[in-house]
Amino acid sequence: MNAPVLPASLRDNPRPAQWIGFEAEGRVRLATGKVELGQGILTALVQIAAEELRVPPARFRTVSGETDAAPEEGFTAGSQSVEASGGAIRQVAAEVRARVLAAAALRLNCAPSALEVADGRIVQDGAPTALDYWTLADAVDLERPAEGTAALTPPEAFRYIGAALPRVDLPGKVFGGGFIHDRVPDRLLHARALHRPWPGAVLGALDEATLSRVAGGPVGLVRLGDFAAVTAETEALAGRAHEAAEARAAWSGGSPRAPVPSEPLALVGAEATERLLDIPGRATAAPAVARIAARYLRPYLAHGSIAPSVALALWEDGRLTVETHSQGVGNLRIALAQALGIGTEAIIVRHRPGAGCYGHNGADDVALDAALVARARPGRWVRAQFTRAQELSVVPFGSAMVVDLAAELDAAGRPVSWAMEVFSGTHGQRPGHNGRMNLLAAEALAGAEPTPPAPDVPDAAGFGGLRNAVALYDLPPQRIMHHLVARPRLRTSSMRGLGTHGNVFALESFIDELALRAGEDPLAYRLSLLSDPRARRVLEAVAEMSGWAGRPAGGDGVGWGIAFSRYKNRAAYLAAVVELVAEETIALRRVWCAVDAGLVINPDGAANQIEGGVIQAASWTVKEEVRVDADGSLPASWEAYPILTFPEVPEVFVRFVGSAGDPSLGLGEAAVGPTAAAIGNAVAHALGVRVREMPLTRERVAAALLG
Amino acid sequence: MSGTIGFTLNGRPVTVSARADDALLAVLRGTLGLMATRFGCGAEACGACMVLVDGVPTNSCTLEIARLAGRDVVTAEGLGTADAPHPVQAALLDEQAGQCGYCLSGIQIAAAALLARNPDPARAEVAEALAGNFCRCGAHNRIIRAVQRAGRMMRGATP
Ligand code: FES
Ligand code: FES
C-alpha cells in the first residue's frame, strides 16, 4: 500500500506540535505560517481546526507568521491559504484527535471507536468521562510526525466549516488598537528613511545639527551609502525631521525618469526575454474568412494600502528581532540576513497585523529600514514608517501590460486561429524570490551590486505576466508570446492577481468583440465555446442573478457587460455582470458575481473577499494609473493617485454555486479579471465604442467616441 | 513654542503639553496613547484619522492642537467600547463590515455624525457622508449597510 500523501505544508512541518497545542484554561493553540491580511484567513483556519478537533472556535488562540513559533509556509499569497494551510490543519487536527482518542481508550480500557470528542471532552458511548484534551495532553506525543492516516470529517457532518462564523479579529479592529502601528515598546525610537527617488540616485550630505534645528528638537541621522534615516524620540519630531531631510536631500546621478506618452507602450520594443507558449487546441477545418486583432493596455498600479508600511526592530547582542506585516516572514528573514550579513539563526521575524495587503507592498522594505537603524542604535526598539508619498512611489508596483490578441474567424465567427502577445515587467520580485534580497534599502547601501533583471513568477506557481493568458474556451491551438521586459521603468512585483487583471481584461474584451461581430449575445457566444461544466454554470448563474436576458438594448449610455475566468486556470471560477452608466464619466451601478470555489469554509468571509476584489478591481479599471510627472516624479499623494470613493462604488451581489463535495478553491483574487473585463464590455455596450486602454477615464471614453 | 492646551476629550477635560503646531493625531496617539484614531496619509485625504470636533467630523492629522483649546473632541474610543458599543460599532460587527479594519475608526466617526442628524439615511446619503473616508479593501457596501442598520437601532426599529 502506498503511504498516504500529506498536504505539502504538513510535509514541510510534520510535527503536530508545530500546529496545535493544548494550553491552560482550556485553550487550544493553533499555529499557522499564513498571516491575517484582512482576508479573514485566521477565522477560516480556526473553523477547520475546530471542526476536526471538535472544539468550539472560541477556545482557540492563534499564532501566525512567527519564525520561532509557527510552521514555515512561505508567502500568504495567491489565494492559496485555505488550500495549503487549511489542508494541513485539517489533516493534522484529525490526527491529533485520533491520537488523543487512542490514549483515552488505553486509560478507559475500551476501543477508540467507543469514544468521541465534544467541546474538547472525551465522551464514552455518549456519556461524559473525566478525560479531555487538556488532561491527556501529556499522554499524547505531538512531536511524532503526522502520518496522514486519520479520517477526515465528511462534509455532511460539518458544524463549523461552511458556517458564516464572525471574524475573530474584527472586534479588536473596531474598538481601536490591534495593529502593528499601535505597538509602543518602552524607549521606542522613531525612524523615517530617505529612499532613492530613481534607480542609482546618489545622496548628498545631510547633517544632524541642521535637521535638529529645523525640526525643533534633537534628531539623529543614520547614514549608510545612499540610504539615510532620521531618528527621534517622538513620532512628531521624527516626522518633522524627515520632512526637513527630504527637503534638503540632494540627489544626483543614476537614471532619473522622464515622462513618456504611454507607460504601457514603453514596454513594447524594450529589452525583453521572449518565450512562446503553445497551447494545444481543437482542430478545425473551417476556412478563415476574416482576421481581427486588438491591443489592450493596463497601466502600472499602486497597492495604495490605507496605512503606511511600518516595522519594528530590536538589535541586541548581535541578534535581531523584527515585527512586520510582511506576507512572508521566513523569506523576509532570509533576505534580512543577506542584507545585514548575519546568519538567519540570529533573526526572529514575527508577523503583526497591518492594514489591507494586496501583494508585495512596502512591508518588507520598511523592515530593512528598521533593522538598519536598529543595528546602528542597539538595545532599543526602533519603529520605521513610510510616508504616504513613499507608499505611492518607492514600493513595488503592479506591472503595466500590453496584450495583443489576434484571431482568424470562420464564416460563423468562430476562431480558427488564435495568437496572443503579452508585454510586461516581472510580477515576482519578493524578498527571497530567486535567491535575491529584493529589499529597497539593500541596493542603496555602500558597495551594493545593482540588481540584475528579475525572472517572472514560475509557471508552476500559476505564472506572472502570463497568469490567465491561456483562454479556457474551446479554441484552436493558442500561440502565446511572453515578452518579459528586463527593466521596466518602474519597480514591479506581485500585486493582487498578477497578470490576471491585464490578461482577462484583454481576453474577455476580445471575446466580446468576436461575439458582437458575429451578431450574437455575448453570453450565448461564450457558452458556444465553453464545454467545462463548472465554467458554464457560473456564467448561467450570473445571467440568472442579474436578469441578463432582460438587459437594456445599450447604445444610450446604460451598459451591461459580462465576463468570466477561472483564476490561475485552476482556482475559483467566477463570472461577473456589470451595469453602469457611461456619460461624462463612468458611473458603476451594480455588479453580480457567481462563484464556484468548491467547498467554501466561511461563506460570509468568502463573499467579503469577492466583494472587495470587485471594488478594488473596479477602482483600478476606471480610475487608477501611476504616471511619471513632467518633473520625473511619481505620485506623492492621494490627489495624484485617486481611488474609488464611497459615492462611486457599485452595489455588489455574490452567489456561490459550487458544491461542498469539491475541494476548496482559492478565491481572493478571482474577481479581479472578470470585473475589469465586464466593465470594459459594459462601456462598449453603453456607447457602442470600445475603450481598450485602462483606466477607462472620461478622456479615453471621449476619445473613443470621437473615433 | 510648547505650551499646555486644555480641551474636552471623550467627555472628560484633559490638559496636554505640546508644541502649538503638533497635530491632534500625534497628541492622541503619542501623548495620550489613544490608538483608535489612525494615521493614513497625513494630508487630509483619507479620513483614517477622523475625530469629532464639536460634533463635526474632522481629520486630525493636520489639525494643530493649539486650535483645540476649549473645544470638544470625540474619538472612536469615545463613541463606545466592546462592552457598551455605539450602534455604529455594533452594526459594523453585525454586518461583518470590514476586512483589514484600518479605515473603520474614521468611518465610525463620520457615520455617527451622519446618524446624529439623519437617523434614516438612504444608501446615497450614507455614501455621500463617507466620501472623505477611503477603504482600500472594498468593504464599502457592508459598511453602508451597517450604517443604515445602526440608524434603525437608534430609531428603535428592528435592525
Ligand atoms: S491621515 Fe488624516 S486624512 Fe489621512
Ligand atoms: S477594511 Fe481595509 S481599508 Fe477598509
Short mmCIF file of C-alpha atoms in Angstrom, two decimals, chain A residues 257-559:
data_model
loop_
_atom_site.label_atom_id
_atom_site.label_comp_id
_atom_site.label_asym_id
_atom_site.label_seq_id
_atom_site.Cartn_x
_atom_site.Cartn_y
_atom_site.Cartn_z
CA ARG A 257 12.89 59.12 -15.22
CA ALA A 258 11.45 61.27 -17.95
CA PRO A 259 7.74 61.18 -18.72
CA VAL A 260 6.62 59.14 -21.73
CA PRO A 261 3.32 59.40 -23.62
CA SER A 262 2.23 55.93 -22.52
CA GLU A 263 3.82 53.79 -19.84
CA PRO A 264 2.39 50.50 -21.14
CA LEU A 265 3.51 51.22 -24.72
CA ALA A 266 7.03 51.91 -23.44
CA LEU A 267 7.18 48.17 -22.73
CA VAL A 268 6.82 47.29 -26.40
CA GLY A 269 10.19 47.03 -28.05
CA ALA A 270 12.08 47.28 -24.76
CA GLU A 271 14.78 44.71 -23.98
CA ALA A 272 12.94 41.53 -23.04
CA THR A 273 13.20 37.80 -22.64
CA GLU A 274 10.86 36.13 -25.08
CA ARG A 275 9.13 32.82 -24.72
CA LEU A 276 6.46 31.11 -26.74
CA LEU A 277 3.76 29.05 -25.12
CA ASP A 278 1.95 26.67 -27.46
CA ILE A 279 -1.35 25.51 -26.06
CA PRO A 280 -2.96 22.64 -27.91
CA GLY A 281 -6.49 23.21 -29.11
CA ARG A 282 -9.25 21.76 -31.19
CA ALA A 283 -8.52 21.06 -34.80
CA THR A 284 -10.60 22.97 -37.27
CA ALA A 285 -11.13 22.53 -40.94
CA ALA A 286 -13.27 25.60 -41.48
CA PRO A 287 -11.59 28.18 -43.70
CA ALA A 288 -10.72 31.60 -42.31
CA VAL A 289 -12.82 34.36 -43.79
CA ALA A 290 -11.69 37.24 -41.61
CA ARG A 291 -8.92 38.28 -39.24
CA ILE A 292 -9.33 40.57 -36.30
CA ALA A 293 -6.72 41.96 -33.93
CA ALA A 294 -6.81 44.30 -30.97
CA ARG A 295 -4.41 45.76 -28.41
CA TYR A 296 -5.31 46.23 -24.74
CA LEU A 297 -3.36 48.26 -22.19
CA ARG A 298 -3.07 48.25 -18.45
CA PRO A 299 -1.08 50.91 -16.55
CA TYR A 300 1.24 50.49 -13.59
CA LEU A 301 -0.88 50.23 -10.45
CA ALA A 302 -0.10 51.06 -6.82
CA HIS A 303 -1.08 48.99 -3.80
CA GLY A 304 -2.41 52.04 -2.00
CA SER A 305 -2.98 50.43 1.35
CA ILE A 306 -4.76 52.83 3.67
CA ALA A 307 -1.98 52.59 6.26
CA PRO A 308 1.67 53.33 5.69
CA SER A 309 4.10 50.41 5.93
CA VAL A 310 5.57 50.03 9.40
CA ALA A 311 8.11 47.75 11.07
CA LEU A 312 9.74 47.46 14.47
CA ALA A 313 13.20 46.08 15.09
CA LEU A 314 15.40 45.43 18.07
CA TRP A 315 19.13 44.68 17.76
CA GLU A 316 20.63 43.19 20.88
CA ASP A 317 23.88 41.26 21.30
CA GLY A 318 24.16 40.66 17.59
CA ARG A 319 20.63 39.29 17.39
CA LEU A 320 17.75 40.90 15.58
CA THR A 321 14.03 40.69 16.31
CA VAL A 322 11.67 42.17 13.76
CA GLU A 323 7.93 42.80 13.83
CA THR A 324 6.42 43.18 10.40
CA HIS A 325 3.24 42.96 8.35
CA SER A 326 5.13 41.12 5.61
CA GLN A 327 3.38 38.35 3.66
CA GLY A 328 6.34 36.02 4.11
CA VAL A 329 8.20 36.10 7.41
CA GLY A 330 10.52 33.20 6.55
CA ASN A 331 11.60 34.75 3.27
CA LEU A 332 12.00 38.17 4.83
CA ARG A 333 14.21 36.61 7.47
CA ILE A 334 16.50 35.14 4.81
CA ALA A 335 16.63 38.41 2.88
CA LEU A 336 17.39 40.41 6.04
CA ALA A 337 20.20 38.01 6.92
CA GLN A 338 21.67 38.55 3.46
CA ALA A 339 21.33 42.33 3.65
CA LEU A 340 22.83 42.55 7.14
CA GLY A 341 25.49 39.88 6.59
CA ILE A 342 24.40 37.76 9.56
CA GLY A 343 23.03 34.25 9.89
CA THR A 344 19.30 33.57 9.76
CA GLU A 345 19.55 31.89 13.17
CA ALA A 346 20.33 35.33 14.62
CA ILE A 347 16.98 36.70 13.40
CA ILE A 348 13.42 36.25 14.61
CA VAL A 349 10.66 37.70 12.45
CA ARG A 350 7.12 37.97 13.77
CA HIS A 351 4.02 38.97 11.86
CA ARG A 352 1.75 41.62 13.33
CA PRO A 353 -1.42 42.80 11.58
CA GLY A 354 -1.17 45.73 9.22
CA ALA A 355 -3.78 47.37 7.04
CA GLY A 356 -5.07 45.58 3.97
CA CYS A 357 -2.34 43.91 1.97
CA TYR A 358 -2.84 43.14 -1.70
CA GLY A 359 0.59 41.85 -2.58
CA HIS A 360 4.24 42.72 -2.24
CA ASN A 361 3.94 46.19 -0.73
CA GLY A 362 6.36 48.20 1.40
CA ALA A 363 6.21 45.91 4.45
CA ASP A 364 9.48 44.14 3.68
CA ASP A 365 11.31 47.28 2.62
CA VAL A 366 10.43 49.16 5.78
CA ALA A 367 11.50 46.13 7.84
CA LEU A 368 15.01 46.51 6.47
CA ASP A 369 14.88 50.24 7.23
CA ALA A 370 14.01 49.45 10.83
CA ALA A 371 16.69 46.75 11.04
CA LEU A 372 19.42 49.01 9.66
CA VAL A 373 18.58 51.72 12.16
CA ALA A 374 18.28 49.19 14.98
CA ARG A 375 21.75 47.88 14.23
CA ALA A 376 23.07 51.43 14.46
CA ARG A 377 21.18 52.04 17.74
CA PRO A 378 21.46 48.70 19.55
CA GLY A 379 19.43 47.91 22.63
CA ARG A 380 16.33 49.92 21.69
CA TRP A 381 13.23 49.08 19.72
CA VAL A 382 13.17 51.11 16.54
CA ARG A 383 9.97 51.84 14.64
CA ALA A 384 10.23 52.79 10.98
CA GLN A 385 7.28 54.04 8.96
CA PHE A 386 6.82 55.09 5.35
CA THR A 387 5.19 58.32 4.32
CA ARG A 388 2.14 58.35 2.06
CA ALA A 389 4.40 59.62 -0.73
CA GLN A 390 6.73 56.66 -0.26
CA GLU A 391 3.75 54.30 -0.25
CA LEU A 392 2.84 55.60 -3.70
CA SER A 393 6.30 55.94 -5.19
CA VAL A 394 9.06 53.72 -3.81
CA VAL A 395 7.20 50.49 -3.04
CA PRO A 396 6.82 47.96 -5.88
CA PHE A 397 4.00 48.47 -8.37
CA GLY A 398 1.82 46.05 -10.27
CA SER A 399 3.37 46.00 -13.74
CA ALA A 400 1.94 47.80 -16.71
CA MET A 401 0.97 45.41 -19.51
CA VAL A 402 0.27 45.39 -23.21
CA VAL A 403 -1.78 42.49 -24.53
CA ASP A 404 -2.19 41.94 -28.25
CA LEU A 405 -4.78 39.47 -29.49
CA ALA A 406 -5.41 38.25 -33.00
CA ALA A 407 -7.76 35.62 -34.36
CA GLU A 408 -8.83 34.35 -37.72
CA LEU A 409 -12.52 33.61 -37.91
CA ASP A 410 -14.61 31.20 -39.88
CA ALA A 411 -17.88 32.08 -41.56
CA ALA A 412 -19.75 31.51 -38.28
CA GLY A 413 -17.48 33.98 -36.48
CA ARG A 414 -15.68 31.27 -34.53
CA PRO A 415 -11.88 31.41 -34.19
CA VAL A 416 -9.82 29.14 -36.42
CA SER A 417 -6.51 30.56 -35.22
CA TRP A 418 -5.53 32.34 -32.03
CA ALA A 419 -2.45 34.37 -31.13
CA MET A 420 -1.63 36.49 -28.11
CA GLU A 421 1.36 38.57 -27.14
CA VAL A 422 1.90 39.82 -23.61
CA PHE A 423 4.43 42.56 -22.75
CA SER A 424 5.00 43.02 -19.04
CA GLY A 425 7.55 43.61 -16.32
CA THR A 426 8.04 40.88 -13.76
CA HIS A 427 5.25 40.12 -11.29
CA GLY A 428 7.57 38.43 -8.83
CA GLN A 429 10.33 40.32 -7.03
CA ARG A 430 9.53 39.44 -3.47
CA PRO A 431 12.28 39.06 -0.91
CA GLY A 432 13.83 35.67 -1.45
CA HIS A 433 12.48 35.20 -4.98
CA ASN A 434 15.29 33.53 -6.91
CA GLY A 435 17.71 33.96 -4.05
CA ARG A 436 17.58 37.75 -4.25
CA MET A 437 17.05 40.15 -1.39
CA ASN A 438 14.77 42.49 -3.31
CA LEU A 439 14.80 44.97 -0.45
CA LEU A 440 14.78 48.65 -1.31
CA ALA A 441 17.48 49.91 1.04
CA ALA A 442 19.80 46.98 0.30
CA GLU A 443 20.52 48.41 -3.13
CA ALA A 444 21.45 51.80 -1.69
CA LEU A 445 23.98 50.51 0.82
CA ALA A 446 27.63 51.26 0.12
CA GLY A 447 29.13 48.66 -2.19
CA ALA A 448 25.79 47.10 -3.18
CA GLU A 449 25.70 45.42 -6.56
CA PRO A 450 22.98 46.60 -8.92
CA THR A 451 20.21 44.02 -9.05
CA PRO A 452 20.11 42.12 -12.35
CA PRO A 453 16.80 41.83 -14.24
CA ALA A 454 14.39 39.59 -12.38
CA PRO A 455 12.75 36.48 -13.78
CA ASP A 456 8.98 36.18 -13.58
CA VAL A 457 6.86 34.05 -11.25
CA PRO A 458 7.38 30.39 -12.24
CA ASP A 459 4.76 28.62 -14.34
CA ALA A 460 4.21 26.11 -11.55
CA ALA A 461 3.14 28.95 -9.27
CA GLY A 462 0.49 29.96 -11.78
CA PHE A 463 2.56 32.31 -13.99
CA GLY A 464 3.24 36.02 -13.55
CA GLY A 465 2.72 38.07 -16.70
CA LEU A 466 1.02 35.08 -18.29
CA ARG A 467 -1.36 34.41 -15.41
CA ASN A 468 -4.71 33.65 -17.06
CA ALA A 469 -3.27 34.30 -20.51
CA VAL A 470 -4.49 30.87 -21.59
CA ALA A 471 -8.16 31.15 -22.51
CA LEU A 472 -10.39 28.37 -21.20
CA TYR A 473 -12.61 28.39 -24.26
CA ASP A 474 -12.67 25.59 -26.81
CA LEU A 475 -10.30 27.32 -29.18
CA PRO A 476 -7.89 26.28 -31.88
CA PRO A 477 -4.27 26.00 -30.67
CA GLN A 478 -3.29 29.14 -28.75
CA ARG A 479 0.08 30.70 -29.54
CA ILE A 480 1.05 32.91 -26.64
CA MET A 481 4.22 35.00 -26.77
CA HIS A 482 5.51 36.41 -23.49
CA HIS A 483 7.84 39.41 -23.58
CA LEU A 484 9.26 39.66 -20.06
CA VAL A 485 10.65 43.19 -20.10
CA ALA A 486 14.05 43.20 -18.44
CA ARG A 487 13.99 46.69 -16.96
CA PRO A 488 10.51 48.12 -16.72
CA ARG A 489 10.59 51.85 -15.97
CA LEU A 490 9.15 51.29 -12.50
CA ARG A 491 9.97 48.72 -9.83
CA THR A 492 7.42 45.91 -10.22
CA SER A 493 6.43 42.89 -8.19
CA SER A 494 3.42 40.89 -7.07
CA MET A 495 0.12 42.69 -6.78
CA ARG A 496 -3.27 41.06 -6.41
CA GLY A 497 -3.85 38.68 -9.30
CA LEU A 498 -0.52 39.44 -11.04
CA GLY A 499 -1.09 39.29 -14.81
CA THR A 500 -4.70 38.22 -14.48
CA HIS A 501 -6.08 41.77 -14.48
CA GLY A 502 -4.49 42.69 -17.80
CA ASN A 503 -4.93 39.31 -19.43
CA VAL A 504 -8.56 38.68 -18.54
CA PHE A 505 -9.44 42.28 -19.44
CA ALA A 506 -7.92 41.62 -22.86
CA LEU A 507 -9.24 38.10 -23.43
CA GLU A 508 -12.77 38.77 -22.27
CA SER A 509 -12.96 42.07 -24.12
CA PHE A 510 -11.75 40.32 -27.26
CA ILE A 511 -14.28 37.50 -26.90
CA ASP A 512 -16.95 40.17 -26.54
CA GLU A 513 -15.72 41.83 -29.71
CA LEU A 514 -15.95 38.49 -31.51
CA ALA A 515 -19.48 37.96 -30.21
CA LEU A 516 -20.63 41.39 -31.34
CA ARG A 517 -19.03 40.86 -34.72
CA ALA A 518 -20.91 37.58 -35.06
CA GLY A 519 -24.08 39.40 -34.05
CA GLU A 520 -24.59 37.13 -31.07
CA ASP A 521 -25.41 37.65 -27.44
CA PRO A 522 -22.07 37.76 -25.57
CA LEU A 523 -23.33 35.15 -23.10
CA ALA A 524 -24.55 32.76 -25.80
CA TYR A 525 -21.34 33.21 -27.79
CA ARG A 526 -19.25 32.34 -24.74
CA LEU A 527 -21.34 29.29 -23.93
CA SER A 528 -20.99 28.09 -27.51
CA LEU A 529 -17.22 27.90 -26.93
CA LEU A 530 -17.24 26.52 -23.43
CA SER A 531 -17.54 22.86 -22.50
CA ASP A 532 -16.27 22.94 -18.90
CA PRO A 533 -19.49 22.41 -16.92
CA ARG A 534 -18.33 24.47 -13.96
CA ALA A 535 -17.47 27.38 -16.21
CA ARG A 536 -20.87 27.16 -17.88
CA ARG A 537 -22.58 27.03 -14.52
CA VAL A 538 -21.10 30.30 -13.20
CA LEU A 539 -21.98 32.08 -16.44
CA GLU A 540 -25.53 30.75 -16.42
CA ALA A 541 -25.90 31.57 -12.74
CA VAL A 542 -24.71 35.15 -13.09
CA ALA A 543 -27.04 35.64 -16.05
CA GLU A 544 -29.92 34.42 -13.95
CA MET A 545 -28.98 36.51 -10.89
CA SER A 546 -28.62 39.72 -12.83
CA GLY A 547 -31.53 39.26 -15.19
CA TRP A 548 -29.15 39.31 -18.17
CA ALA A 549 -31.85 38.26 -20.61
CA GLY A 550 -33.80 41.42 -19.82
CA ARG A 551 -30.90 43.85 -20.04
CA PRO A 552 -31.39 47.11 -21.90
CA ALA A 553 -30.54 47.44 -25.57
CA GLY A 554 -27.43 49.52 -24.99
CA GLY A 555 -26.10 52.39 -27.05
CA ASP A 556 -27.81 55.08 -24.97
CA GLY A 557 -25.32 55.36 -22.13
CA VAL A 558 -26.60 52.48 -20.00
CA GLY A 559 -24.47 49.40 -20.46
#
